[in-house]
Tab-separated table of C-alpha atoms in Angstrom:
chain	number	residue	atom	x	y	z
A	1	MET	CA	-48.072	-56.152	37.041
A	2	ASN	CA	-46.180	-55.211	34.072
A	3	HIS	CA	-43.283	-52.704	33.919
A	4	GLN	CA	-45.970	-49.959	32.313
A	5	GLN	CA	-48.372	-50.286	35.458
A	6	THR	CA	-45.020	-50.100	37.639
A	7	PHE	CA	-43.664	-47.048	35.903
A	8	SER	CA	-47.159	-45.378	36.141
A	9	ALA	CA	-47.946	-46.328	39.844
A	10	SER	CA	-44.301	-45.047	41.233
A	11	ARG	CA	-44.888	-41.851	39.246
A	12	VAL	CA	-48.096	-41.055	40.835
A	13	ALA	CA	-46.065	-41.555	44.351
A	14	LEU	CA	-43.333	-39.297	42.946
A	15	GLN	CA	-46.226	-36.572	42.084
A	16	LEU	CA	-47.872	-36.976	45.462
A	17	ALA	CA	-44.086	-36.397	47.132
A	18	GLY	CA	-44.119	-33.285	44.893
A	19	ARG	CA	-47.417	-32.243	46.546
A	20	LEU	CA	-45.994	-32.922	49.932
A	21	MET	CA	-42.702	-31.293	49.596
A	22	PRO	CA	-42.902	-27.471	50.877
A	23	SER	CA	-42.089	-24.920	48.591
A	24	SER	CA	-38.681	-24.389	50.353
A	25	HIS	CA	-37.457	-27.577	48.982
A	26	LYS	CA	-38.958	-27.704	45.545
A	27	ASP	CA	-35.382	-27.734	43.952
A	28	TRP	CA	-34.682	-30.992	46.029
A	29	MET	CA	-37.812	-32.301	44.513
A	30	GLN	CA	-36.797	-31.557	41.156
A	31	ALA	CA	-33.364	-33.177	41.744
A	32	MET	CA	-35.208	-36.438	43.038
A	33	ILE	CA	-37.386	-36.341	39.742
A	34	ALA	CA	-34.277	-36.074	37.468
A	35	GLU	CA	-32.712	-38.908	39.325
A	36	TYR	CA	-35.757	-40.918	39.291
A	37	GLU	CA	-35.613	-40.539	35.236
A	38	THR	CA	-32.129	-42.151	35.173
A	39	LEU	CA	-33.391	-45.196	36.920
A	40	PRO	CA	-34.191	-48.400	35.238
A	41	HIS	CA	-37.740	-49.279	35.143
A	42	GLY	CA	-39.183	-51.490	37.556
A	43	VAL	CA	-38.876	-52.300	41.240
A	44	SER	CA	-35.882	-49.564	41.693
A	45	ARG	CA	-38.240	-46.841	40.364
A	46	TRP	CA	-40.772	-47.776	42.956
A	47	GLN	CA	-38.456	-48.018	45.757
A	48	PHE	CA	-36.775	-44.671	44.913
A	49	ALA	CA	-40.365	-42.979	44.568
A	50	LEU	CA	-41.337	-44.367	48.048
A	51	GLY	CA	-38.306	-42.981	49.487
A	52	CYS	CA	-38.884	-39.564	48.003
A	53	LEU	CA	-42.593	-39.593	49.396
A	54	GLN	CA	-40.829	-40.647	52.760
A	55	THR	CA	-38.421	-37.524	52.455
A	56	ALA	CA	-41.593	-35.313	51.525
A	57	THR	CA	-43.336	-36.457	54.511
A	58	TYR	CA	-40.368	-35.972	56.813
A	59	ILE	CA	-39.347	-32.659	55.323
A	60	ARG	CA	-43.150	-31.548	55.838
A	61	CYS	CA	-43.247	-32.645	59.579
A	62	LYS	CA	-40.018	-31.105	60.318
A	63	THR	CA	-40.592	-27.575	58.747
A	64	ARG	CA	-43.739	-27.637	60.910
A	65	LEU	CA	-46.172	-27.114	57.969
A	66	ALA	CA	-48.149	-30.071	59.097
A	67	LEU	CA	-48.688	-28.539	62.368
A	68	ALA	CA	-49.948	-25.276	60.678
A	69	LEU	CA	-52.203	-27.353	58.557
A	70	ILE	CA	-53.661	-29.732	61.606
A	71	GLY	CA	-54.019	-26.403	63.545
A	72	ARG	CA	-55.970	-24.669	60.931
A	73	ILE	CA	-58.398	-27.668	60.011
A	74	SER	CA	-58.907	-28.583	63.744
A	75	ILE	CA	-60.011	-24.620	64.445
A	76	GLY	CA	-62.294	-24.959	61.289
A	77	VAL	CA	-63.820	-28.180	62.451
A	78	ALA	CA	-64.118	-27.161	66.181
A	79	LEU	CA	-66.094	-23.794	64.725
A	80	ILE	CA	-68.024	-25.724	62.538
A	81	GLY	CA	-69.063	-28.107	65.497
A	82	MET	CA	-69.645	-25.314	67.600
A	83	GLY	CA	-71.878	-23.842	64.971
A	84	LEU	CA	-73.852	-27.003	64.232
A	85	VAL	CA	-74.575	-27.497	68.154
A	86	GLY	CA	-75.725	-23.684	68.611
A	87	LEU	CA	-78.037	-24.218	65.708
A	88	PHE	CA	-79.512	-27.389	67.069
A	89	TRP	CA	-79.812	-26.136	70.389
A	90	SER	CA	-81.588	-22.549	69.079
A	91	SER	CA	-84.048	-24.581	66.866
A	92	THR	CA	-84.950	-27.081	69.706
A	93	ALA	CA	-85.461	-23.926	72.292
A	94	SER	CA	-88.291	-21.924	72.453
A	95	PRO	CA	-88.033	-19.017	70.083
A	96	SER	CA	-87.136	-15.882	71.573
A	97	SER	CA	-84.792	-12.926	70.542
A	98	PHE	CA	-81.920	-14.623	72.611
A	99	THR	CA	-82.246	-17.721	70.683
A	100	ASN	CA	-82.433	-15.546	67.266
A	101	LEU	CA	-79.099	-13.816	68.576
A	102	ILE	CA	-77.419	-17.355	69.196
A	103	CYS	CA	-78.489	-18.681	65.905
A	104	VAL	CA	-77.099	-15.614	63.945
A	105	LEU	CA	-73.795	-16.182	66.002
A	106	CYS	CA	-73.593	-19.729	65.474
A	107	LEU	CA	-73.998	-19.451	61.739
A	108	ILE	CA	-71.288	-16.849	61.839
A	109	TYR	CA	-68.873	-19.399	63.497
A	110	ALA	CA	-69.800	-22.239	61.209
A	111	ALA	CA	-69.085	-19.560	58.146
A	112	ILE	CA	-65.438	-18.493	59.817
A	113	GLY	CA	-64.593	-22.472	60.362
A	114	ILE	CA	-65.595	-23.493	56.727
A	115	ALA	CA	-63.163	-20.669	55.682
A	116	GLY	CA	-60.675	-22.087	57.940
A	117	LEU	CA	-60.525	-25.360	56.270
A	118	PHE	CA	-59.466	-23.802	53.088
A	119	SER	CA	-57.255	-20.571	53.876
A	120	LEU	CA	-55.432	-19.353	57.047
A	121	ASN	CA	-55.606	-16.129	55.338
A	122	TRP	CA	-59.578	-15.946	55.589
A	123	LEU	CA	-59.355	-17.381	59.046
A	124	SER	CA	-57.352	-14.476	60.304
A	125	ARG	CA	-59.148	-12.028	58.158
A	126	LEU	CA	-62.596	-13.040	59.364
A	127	ALA	CA	-61.360	-13.331	63.093
A	128	ALA	CA	-60.067	-9.602	62.808
A	129	GLY	CA	-63.232	-8.571	61.130
A	130	GLY	CA	-65.553	-10.435	63.840
A	131	LEU	CA	-63.461	-8.917	66.558
A	132	PHE	CA	-64.029	-5.431	65.258
A	133	LEU	CA	-67.805	-5.894	64.846
A	134	SER	CA	-68.361	-7.526	68.158
A	135	SER	CA	-66.233	-4.805	69.876
A	136	ILE	CA	-68.087	-2.313	68.198
A	137	SER	CA	-71.433	-3.818	68.596
A	138	TRP	CA	-71.905	-1.706	72.003
A	139	GLY	CA	-72.195	1.438	69.776
A	140	PHE	CA	-75.213	-0.249	68.204
A	141	LEU	CA	-77.066	0.476	71.586
A	142	LYS	CA	-76.576	3.803	71.202
A	143	LEU	CA	-77.720	4.168	67.795
A	144	GLY	CA	-80.982	2.367	68.941
A	145	LEU	CA	-80.748	-0.298	66.535
A	146	ILE	CA	-81.136	-3.147	68.837
A	147	PRO	CA	-84.418	-2.285	70.689
A	148	ALA	CA	-85.748	-2.099	67.159
A	149	LEU	CA	-84.708	-5.377	66.173
A	150	GLY	CA	-86.362	-6.820	69.591
A	151	ILE	CA	-83.132	-7.791	71.245
A	152	ARG	CA	-82.488	-6.875	74.851
A	153	PRO	CA	-79.761	-5.064	75.388
A	154	ALA	CA	-78.248	-7.032	78.239
A	155	TYR	CA	-78.278	-10.207	75.619
A	156	LEU	CA	-76.124	-8.325	73.228
A	157	SER	CA	-73.724	-7.091	76.015
A	158	ALA	CA	-73.141	-10.560	77.062
A	159	LEU	CA	-72.784	-12.394	73.768
A	160	SER	CA	-70.639	-9.193	72.571
A	161	ILE	CA	-68.272	-10.038	75.377
A	162	GLU	CA	-67.994	-13.729	74.370
A	163	ALA	CA	-67.784	-13.179	70.647
A	164	SER	CA	-65.008	-10.571	71.238
A	165	GLY	CA	-63.306	-13.316	73.524
A	166	MET	CA	-63.810	-15.877	70.807
A	167	MET	CA	-62.306	-13.940	67.933
A	168	LEU	CA	-59.380	-12.379	70.016
A	169	SER	CA	-58.273	-16.184	70.849
A	170	LEU	CA	-58.919	-17.014	67.118
A	171	LEU	CA	-56.742	-14.024	65.897
A	172	LEU	CA	-54.070	-14.809	68.159
A	173	ILE	CA	-54.025	-18.501	67.524
A	174	THR	CA	-53.994	-17.877	63.518
A	175	ALA	CA	-51.267	-15.233	63.861
A	176	TYR	CA	-49.200	-17.982	65.638
A	177	LEU	CA	-49.966	-20.443	62.817
A	178	LYS	CA	-49.215	-17.915	60.176
A	179	LEU	CA	-46.077	-17.284	61.815
A	180	ILE	CA	-45.168	-21.358	61.581
A	181	HIS	CA	-46.351	-21.495	58.049
A	182	ASP	CA	-44.165	-18.295	56.955
A	183	ASP	CA	-41.259	-19.502	58.872
A	184	ALA	CA	-41.250	-23.099	57.327
A	185	GLY	CA	-41.932	-21.397	53.784
A	186	ARG	CA	-38.522	-19.762	53.711
A	187	THR	CA	-36.464	-21.054	50.877
A	188	HIS	CA	-33.275	-23.121	51.753
A	189	GLY	CA	-32.826	-25.446	49.027
A	190	PRO	CA	-29.407	-26.128	46.846
A	191	VAL	CA	-27.871	-24.047	44.998
B	1	MET	CA	-29.461	-23.474	70.309
B	2	LYS	CA	-28.335	-26.242	67.644
B	3	ARG	CA	-27.020	-29.387	68.996
B	4	ASN	CA	-23.567	-30.756	68.077
B	5	ARG	CA	-24.538	-34.495	67.765
B	6	PRO	CA	-22.049	-36.699	66.152
B	7	PRO	CA	-23.214	-37.554	62.492
B	8	SER	CA	-24.965	-40.958	62.333
B	9	LYS	CA	-23.779	-44.149	60.715
B	10	SER	CA	-25.750	-43.523	57.838
B	11	THR	CA	-24.307	-39.715	57.318
B	12	LEU	CA	-20.760	-41.345	57.788
B	13	ARG	CA	-21.355	-43.830	54.838
B	14	VAL	CA	-22.446	-41.025	52.585
B	15	LEU	CA	-19.377	-38.687	53.991
B	16	GLU	CA	-16.898	-41.829	53.387
B	17	THR	CA	-18.116	-42.128	49.779
B	18	LEU	CA	-17.792	-38.342	49.113
B	19	LEU	CA	-14.446	-38.413	50.588
B	20	SER	CA	-13.088	-41.113	48.598
B	21	GLU	CA	-13.040	-38.980	45.366
B	22	PRO	CA	-13.576	-35.150	47.206
B	23	HIS	CA	-13.146	-33.307	43.879
B	24	ALA	CA	-15.672	-35.726	41.455
B	25	ASP	CA	-19.381	-34.681	41.275
B	26	ARG	CA	-21.599	-37.670	42.663
B	27	TYR	CA	-25.137	-38.262	41.641
B	28	GLY	CA	-28.124	-39.335	43.942
B	29	TYR	CA	-28.533	-42.716	42.431
B	30	GLU	CA	-24.751	-43.353	42.253
B	31	LEU	CA	-24.644	-42.351	46.201
B	32	MET	CA	-27.697	-44.722	46.805
B	33	LYS	CA	-25.644	-47.808	45.322
B	34	THR	CA	-22.472	-47.244	46.709
B	35	THR	CA	-23.829	-46.507	50.340
B	36	GLN	CA	-26.385	-48.951	50.045
B	37	LEU	CA	-28.868	-46.503	51.656
B	38	LYS	CA	-32.368	-46.117	50.164
B	39	SER	CA	-33.497	-42.657	48.778
B	40	GLY	CA	-35.595	-42.099	51.816
B	41	THR	CA	-32.511	-41.994	53.997
B	42	LEU	CA	-30.047	-40.295	51.530
B	43	TYR	CA	-31.726	-37.369	50.541
B	44	PRO	CA	-32.694	-36.037	53.912
B	45	ILE	CA	-28.904	-36.334	54.853
B	46	LEU	CA	-27.981	-34.478	51.803
B	47	MET	CA	-30.153	-31.669	52.636
B	48	ARG	CA	-28.996	-31.417	56.069
B	49	LEU	CA	-25.236	-31.684	54.892
B	50	THR	CA	-26.058	-28.953	52.168
B	51	ASP	CA	-27.664	-26.706	54.820
B	52	ARG	CA	-24.838	-26.732	56.972
B	53	GLY	CA	-22.590	-25.909	54.316
B	54	PHE	CA	-20.566	-29.127	53.860
B	55	LEU	CA	-22.213	-30.056	50.518
B	56	GLU	CA	-22.410	-27.865	47.312
B	57	SER	CA	-24.643	-29.061	44.854
B	58	SER	CA	-24.977	-27.888	40.754
B	59	TRP	CA	-27.230	-29.044	38.018
B	60	ARG	CA	-25.371	-31.103	35.583
B	61	SER	CA	-26.450	-31.541	31.770
B	62	SER	CA	-27.047	-35.445	30.746
B	63	PRO	CA	-24.595	-36.570	28.038
B	64	LEU	CA	-27.571	-38.484	26.833
B	65	THR	CA	-30.028	-36.841	24.658
B	66	GLY	CA	-33.561	-36.091	26.225
B	67	ARG	CA	-32.646	-36.714	29.662
B	68	PRO	CA	-33.237	-34.088	32.168
B	69	PRO	CA	-29.879	-32.361	33.912
B	70	ARG	CA	-29.108	-34.231	37.214
B	71	HIS	CA	-28.037	-32.657	40.590
B	72	ALA	CA	-24.264	-33.285	41.293
B	73	TYR	CA	-23.094	-33.302	44.802
B	74	ARG	CA	-19.430	-32.298	46.111
B	75	LEU	CA	-18.044	-31.701	49.387
B	76	THR	CA	-17.019	-28.043	50.128
B	77	GLN	CA	-13.563	-27.227	51.905
B	78	ALA	CA	-15.730	-27.011	55.278
B	79	GLY	CA	-17.109	-30.444	54.513
B	80	LEU	CA	-14.032	-32.002	53.633
B	81	ALA	CA	-12.507	-30.964	56.920
B	82	PHE	CA	-15.778	-32.080	58.789
B	83	ALA	CA	-15.980	-35.436	56.956
B	84	GLN	CA	-12.113	-35.958	57.897
B	85	SER	CA	-12.626	-35.282	61.652
B	86	ALA	CA	-15.995	-37.118	61.796
B	87	ILE	CA	-14.496	-40.425	60.277
B	88	LEU	CA	-11.468	-39.902	62.539
B	89	GLN	CA	-13.629	-39.291	65.443
B	90	ASP	CA	-15.751	-42.505	64.643
B	91	GLY	CA	-12.431	-44.755	64.103
B	92	LYS	CA	-11.361	-43.858	67.417
B	93	THR	CA	-14.823	-44.693	69.109
B	94	VAL	CA	-15.008	-47.925	67.666
B	95	SER	CA	-11.174	-49.000	68.575
B	96	GLN	CA	-11.735	-47.458	71.937
B	97	PRO	CA	-11.692	-50.456	74.522
B	98	LYS	CA	-14.516	-50.660	76.745
B	99	ARG	CA	-14.195	-49.625	80.409
B	100	LYS	CA	-14.319	-52.260	82.907
B	101	ARG	CA	-16.996	-51.671	85.723
B	102	ARG	CA	-15.832	-51.358	89.136
B	103	ALA	CA	-16.824	-54.081	91.502
């Protein structure tokens, strides 16, 4: 491996460290990059860059940003999994208004799960929206919409209670994860 | 509640180096060479000391053209007192003879 390759690879490691480092410690990352530029080419740069990567990982874990990230992805994967299982079940069961309702609910869960994989803000917004809709779904009965769609009111009652509980839990968990995320993002870098 | 643990051996090495010339600006690479610590160990220590107000850091422009400004570190007054007491405490611990076990 020549010097040029070593140099490039170590820079990639440094860039990865920059990505991993929380925004509250970006100034420290700049300090490390500035120090890296003064190092002689070769192994010392490699060692330094790997150390920076180690530091960035440590800070990320320490600030609990990793917990918020793992939590968000786990929720997303769980909701997508739940949605897929529900869709599989409703496709194999005999078609009825109940299976149709389950199918719609599972599609909504999977969509929320996909949003959760990308953004915590979207997860909490969709959970709040879902909670609102499921809690007012009782009102649809009075409007006469449900019998018109061929859905039994008893099914809707049961599913709206289930969906409300689900969305409320999701909203509480995302609120906690957002709290961790915002707390970790507070700036306390060097002067 | 924050724990009041004694500083680690690596932290003591950094404090000793900074204390040898308390009013001089030190750079990361220089500290790495003097303390024989890797960047993955040194920078978390520097961050912790800065967070606790024992270290002040500032950007210093490089005398070489085309080089970015570097981050320089120096002990604060609180840091100076902390470093002195920590090193003194460590010296006492090392020189203290081990207690004999009762039979």
